[in-house]
Amino acid sequence: MASGARLQLLLALWTLAGPARPVAADAGDGGWQRRGPGAAVAEEERCAVERRADLSYSEFVQHYAFSRPVILQRLTDNSRFRALCSREKLLASFGDSVVRLSTANTYSYRKVDLPFQEYVEHLLHPQDPTSLGNDTLYFFGDNNFSEWASLFQHYSPPPFSLLGTTAAYSFGVAGAGSGVPFHWHGPGFSEVVYGRKVLYFPDRWWHATLNLDTSVFISTFLS
């Protein structure tokens, strides 16, 4: 275990209670929804991470920023961004764009480049729970921010920051059953656009990720 890493382990299931702000009822699942084996709303009820709505910045710093994770609700309004992230709109806007896929093991050793449409139509399916991380490819990070700027300009990140840090985005689309084993990194936020999850994680907090549904998500890393 790396020096200074906290001993607490957090299994950060992508199971947060919907988007940060309510969206129109007809927004639905954006055409993405495919559930993995055993995925159920009951998973949310078993999540032990505290949920907070309308959290003030002072409360965030005092109780969570440096010590423990928290699920943030009603924090931002990303309705416009969410609408642009539907399956139909992303394929129309970026289907021909080449994206870089990473393996789902801890250090993402293998990288594969292919058109976004090919990834969505041929690789974005529920994962076999017995498959290994180094055999699973998914799109997260390694974003071409110039090519995807027309989308990212509509994203409203969580308003909380930490002194001396700058924000960096990682956008992704992943199939049900995909994720990353236990690992740690600097602090940040993970927000589900379609799927189930806004989670804040402190610096060096051990966690793993599991997408229970086909998910569109964006993380804001503070470094």
GROMACS .gro file of C-alpha atoms in nm:
model
  223
    1MET     CA    1   0.000   0.000   0.000
    2ALA     CA    2   0.143   0.341  -0.092
    3SER     CA    3   0.275   0.556   0.191
    4GLY     CA    4   0.009   0.781   0.336
    5ALA     CA    5  -0.277   0.601   0.168
    6ARG     CA    6  -0.580   0.567   0.389
    7LEU     CA    7  -0.670   0.224   0.511
    8GLN     CA    8  -1.041   0.270   0.455
    9LEU     CA    9  -1.173   0.096   0.147
   10LEU     CA   10  -1.467   0.230  -0.048
   11LEU     CA   11  -1.645   0.027  -0.312
   12ALA     CA   12  -1.783   0.317  -0.512
   13LEU     CA   13  -2.066   0.148  -0.698
   14TRP     CA   14  -2.217   0.369  -0.966
   15THR     CA   15  -2.540   0.370  -0.766
   16LEU     CA   16  -2.607   0.729  -0.672
   17ALA     CA   17  -2.962   0.849  -0.666
   18GLY     CA   18  -2.993   1.001  -1.010
   19PRO     CA   19  -2.854   1.327  -1.153
   20ALA     CA   20  -2.759   1.623  -0.936
   21ARG     CA   21  -3.076   1.816  -1.024
   22PRO     CA   22  -3.417   1.687  -1.137
   23VAL     CA   23  -3.452   1.663  -1.516
   24ALA     CA   24  -3.757   1.640  -1.737
   25ALA     CA   25  -3.944   1.313  -1.705
   26ASP     CA   26  -3.913   1.243  -2.078
   27ALA     CA   27  -3.533   1.252  -2.059
   28GLY     CA   28  -3.550   0.879  -1.979
   29ASP     CA   29  -3.232   0.678  -2.011
   30GLY     CA   30  -3.107   0.856  -2.321
   31GLY     CA   31  -3.133   0.536  -2.523
   32TRP     CA   32  -2.842   0.382  -2.331
   33GLN     CA   33  -3.004   0.154  -2.079
   34ARG     CA   34  -2.875  -0.199  -2.062
   35ARG     CA   35  -2.854  -0.358  -1.721
   36GLY     CA   36  -2.592  -0.603  -1.610
   37PRO     CA   37  -2.648  -0.931  -1.428
   38GLY     CA   38  -2.797  -0.872  -1.086
   39ALA     CA   39  -2.831  -0.495  -1.125
   40ALA     CA   40  -3.114  -0.371  -0.910
   41VAL     CA   41  -3.234  -0.053  -0.744
   42ALA     CA   42  -3.193  -0.236  -0.413
   43GLU     CA   43  -2.819  -0.180  -0.449
   44GLU     CA   44  -2.877   0.188  -0.374
   45GLU     CA   45  -3.039   0.102  -0.043
   46ARG     CA   46  -2.728  -0.091   0.060
   47CYS     CA   47  -2.488   0.194  -0.019
   48ALA     CA   48  -2.336   0.315   0.309
   49VAL     CA   49  -2.194   0.641   0.170
   50GLU     CA   50  -2.371   0.941   0.322
   51ARG     CA   51  -2.604   1.143   0.096
   52ARG     CA   52  -2.625   1.522   0.132
   53ALA     CA   53  -2.852   1.767  -0.046
   54ASP     CA   54  -2.794   2.144  -0.050
   55LEU     CA   55  -2.456   2.108   0.119
   56SER     CA   56  -2.275   2.436   0.186
   57TYR     CA   57  -1.910   2.481   0.098
   58SER     CA   58  -1.810   2.528   0.462
   59GLU     CA   59  -1.983   2.201   0.555
   60PHE     CA   60  -1.813   2.028   0.264
   61VAL     CA   61  -1.467   2.142   0.375
   62GLN     CA   62  -1.529   2.074   0.744
   63HIS     CA   63  -1.685   1.728   0.717
   64TYR     CA   64  -1.582   1.567   0.387
   65ALA     CA   65  -1.311   1.734   0.177
   66PHE     CA   66  -1.017   1.575   0.356
   67SER     CA   67  -1.166   1.280   0.537
   68ARG     CA   68  -1.448   1.081   0.375
   69PRO     CA   69  -1.659   1.042   0.060
   70VAL     CA   70  -2.007   1.184   0.018
   71ILE     CA   71  -2.285   1.160  -0.239
   72LEU     CA   72  -2.393   1.510  -0.341
   73GLN     CA   73  -2.750   1.578  -0.451
   74ARG     CA   74  -2.917   1.890  -0.598
   75LEU     CA   75  -2.578   2.051  -0.648
   76THR     CA   76  -2.577   2.156  -1.016
   77ASP     CA   77  -2.815   2.166  -1.311
   78ASN     CA   78  -2.674   1.968  -1.603
   79SER     CA   79  -3.001   1.913  -1.786
   80ARG     CA   80  -2.864   2.058  -2.110
   81PHE     CA   81  -2.546   1.852  -2.092
   82ARG     CA   82  -2.748   1.540  -2.015
   83ALA     CA   83  -2.970   1.594  -2.318
   84LEU     CA   84  -2.661   1.626  -2.542
   85CYS     CA   85  -2.527   1.297  -2.403
   86SER     CA   86  -2.813   1.081  -2.527
   87ARG     CA   87  -2.707   0.789  -2.744
   88GLU     CA   88  -2.863   0.945  -3.054
   89LYS     CA   89  -2.701   1.287  -3.009
   90LEU     CA   90  -2.354   1.158  -2.919
   91LEU     CA   91  -2.350   0.928  -3.221
   92ALA     CA   92  -2.472   1.209  -3.448
   93SER     CA   93  -2.207   1.451  -3.319
   94PHE     CA   94  -1.911   1.223  -3.253
   95GLY     CA   95  -1.980   0.889  -3.421
   96ASP     CA   96  -1.686   0.931  -3.660
   97SER     CA   97  -1.452   1.064  -3.391
   98VAL     CA   98  -1.173   0.829  -3.289
   99VAL     CA   99  -1.172   0.755  -2.916
  100ARG     CA  100  -0.909   0.581  -2.707
  101LEU     CA  101  -1.026   0.284  -2.505
  102SER     CA  102  -0.849   0.158  -2.194
  103THR     CA  103  -0.843  -0.180  -2.028
  104ALA     CA  104  -1.034  -0.202  -1.702
  105ASN     CA  105  -0.744  -0.319  -1.487
  106THR     CA  106  -0.599  -0.084  -1.226
  107TYR     CA  107  -0.335   0.086  -1.443
  108SER     CA  108  -0.513   0.066  -1.781
  109TYR     CA  109  -0.209  -0.086  -1.950
  110ARG     CA  110  -0.360  -0.146  -2.293
  111LYS     CA  111  -0.498   0.127  -2.522
  112VAL     CA  112  -0.704   0.079  -2.838
  113ASP     CA  113  -0.817   0.352  -3.081
  114LEU     CA  114  -1.136   0.316  -3.287
  115PRO     CA  115  -1.435   0.526  -3.400
  116PHE     CA  116  -1.683   0.608  -3.126
  117GLN     CA  117  -1.971   0.459  -3.327
  118GLU     CA  118  -1.789   0.127  -3.361
  119TYR     CA  119  -1.730   0.121  -2.986
  120VAL     CA  120  -2.097   0.193  -2.907
  121GLU     CA  121  -2.239  -0.056  -3.156
  122HIS     CA  122  -1.997  -0.346  -3.106
  123LEU     CA  123  -1.828  -0.323  -2.765
  124LEU     CA  124  -2.076  -0.142  -2.542
  125HIS     CA  125  -2.265  -0.439  -2.404
  126PRO     CA  126  -2.309  -0.593  -2.057
  127GLN     CA  127  -1.984  -0.750  -1.949
  128ASP     CA  128  -1.944  -1.113  -1.856
  129PRO     CA  129  -1.886  -1.105  -1.476
  130THR     CA  130  -1.615  -1.370  -1.517
  131SER     CA  131  -1.412  -1.165  -1.768
  132LEU     CA  132  -1.081  -1.017  -1.654
  133GLY     CA  133  -1.009  -0.647  -1.639
  134ASN     CA  134  -0.731  -0.671  -1.894
  135ASP     CA  135  -0.979  -0.827  -2.139
  136THR     CA  136  -1.236  -0.547  -2.098
  137LEU     CA  137  -1.207  -0.224  -2.300
  138TYR     CA  138  -1.404   0.087  -2.221
  139PHE     CA  139  -1.404   0.459  -2.295
  140PHE     CA  140  -1.300   0.674  -2.000
  141GLY     CA  141  -1.052   0.959  -2.004
  142ASP     CA  142  -0.794   1.009  -2.279
  143ASN     CA  143  -1.042   1.263  -2.420
  144ASN     CA  144  -0.968   1.488  -2.716
  145PHE     CA  145  -1.089   1.810  -2.555
  146SER     CA  146  -1.060   2.011  -2.876
  147GLU     CA  147  -1.272   1.765  -3.074
  148TRP     CA  148  -1.530   1.727  -2.794
  149ALA     CA  149  -1.530   2.095  -2.689
  150SER     CA  150  -1.880   2.155  -2.824
  151LEU     CA  151  -2.010   1.905  -2.567
  152PHE     CA  152  -1.791   1.985  -2.267
  153GLN     CA  153  -1.870   2.357  -2.283
  154HIS     CA  154  -2.221   2.274  -2.160
  155TYR     CA  155  -2.106   2.088  -1.848
  156SER     CA  156  -2.142   2.259  -1.510
  157PRO     CA  157  -1.890   2.102  -1.269
  158PRO     CA  158  -1.951   2.078  -0.894
  159PRO     CA  159  -1.897   2.425  -0.746
  160PHE     CA  160  -1.668   2.305  -0.467
  161SER     CA  161  -1.291   2.331  -0.513
  162LEU     CA  162  -0.986   2.278  -0.295
  163LEU     CA  163  -0.721   2.543  -0.239
  164GLY     CA  164  -0.426   2.505  -0.472
  165THR     CA  165  -0.593   2.260  -0.713
  166THR     CA  166  -0.716   2.285  -1.070
  167ALA     CA  167  -0.992   2.076  -1.228
  168ALA     CA  168  -0.942   1.823  -1.508
  169TYR     CA  169  -1.230   1.637  -1.675
  170SER     CA  170  -1.249   1.271  -1.774
  171PHE     CA  171  -1.557   1.177  -1.977
  172GLY     CA  172  -1.666   0.822  -2.042
  173VAL     CA  173  -1.925   0.575  -2.168
  174ALA     CA  174  -1.916   0.221  -2.029
  175GLY     CA  175  -2.118  -0.097  -2.046
  176ALA     CA  176  -2.298  -0.263  -1.757
  177GLY     CA  177  -2.064  -0.473  -1.548
  178SER     CA  178  -1.751  -0.277  -1.643
  179GLY     CA  179  -1.537  -0.089  -1.394
  180VAL     CA  180  -1.194  -0.063  -1.235
  181PRO     CA  181  -1.050  -0.266  -0.942
  182PHE     CA  182  -0.934  -0.108  -0.616
  183HIS     CA  183  -0.705   0.191  -0.668
  184TRP     CA  184  -0.650   0.543  -0.538
  185HIS     CA  185  -0.562   0.886  -0.675
  186GLY     CA  186  -0.614   1.250  -0.589
  187PRO     CA  187  -0.950   1.402  -0.483
  188GLY     CA  188  -1.238   1.470  -0.718
  189PHE     CA  189  -1.599   1.419  -0.818
  190SER     CA  190  -1.767   1.150  -1.028
  191GLU     CA  191  -2.104   1.234  -1.177
  192VAL     CA  192  -2.331   1.001  -1.370
  193VAL     CA  193  -2.507   1.160  -1.664
  194TYR     CA  194  -2.698   0.844  -1.758
  195GLY     CA  195  -2.681   0.554  -1.519
  196ARG     CA  196  -2.672   0.567  -1.140
  197LYS     CA  197  -2.434   0.786  -0.952
  198VAL     CA  198  -2.237   1.266  -0.795
  199LEU     CA  199  -1.975   1.117  -0.568
  200TYR     CA  200  -1.693   1.309  -0.403
  201PHE     CA  201  -1.384   1.111  -0.307
  202PRO     CA  202  -1.101   1.251  -0.091
  203ASP     CA  203  -0.731   1.233  -0.169
  204ARG     CA  204  -0.589   0.877  -0.166
  205TRP     CA  205  -0.919   0.713  -0.076
  206TRP     CA  206  -0.910   0.351  -0.186
  207HIS     CA  207  -1.208   0.263  -0.403
  208ALA     CA  208  -1.325   0.047  -0.690
  209THR     CA  209  -1.587   0.127  -0.953
  210LEU     CA  210  -1.863  -0.087  -1.100
  211ASN     CA  211  -2.113   0.033  -1.360
  212LEU     CA  212  -2.439  -0.146  -1.277
  213ASP     CA  213  -2.601  -0.010  -1.594
  214THR     CA  214  -2.471   0.119  -1.924
  215SER     CA  215  -2.346   0.456  -1.804
  216VAL     CA  216  -2.240   0.794  -1.936
  217PHE     CA  217  -2.033   0.974  -1.675
  218ILE     CA  218  -1.783   1.251  -1.616
  219SER     CA  219  -1.523   1.287  -1.343
  220THR     CA  220  -1.366   1.611  -1.224
  221PHE     CA  221  -1.020   1.545  -1.081
  222LEU     CA  222  -0.869   1.809  -0.854
  223SER     CA  223  -0.493   1.824  -0.884
   0.00000   0.00000   0.00000
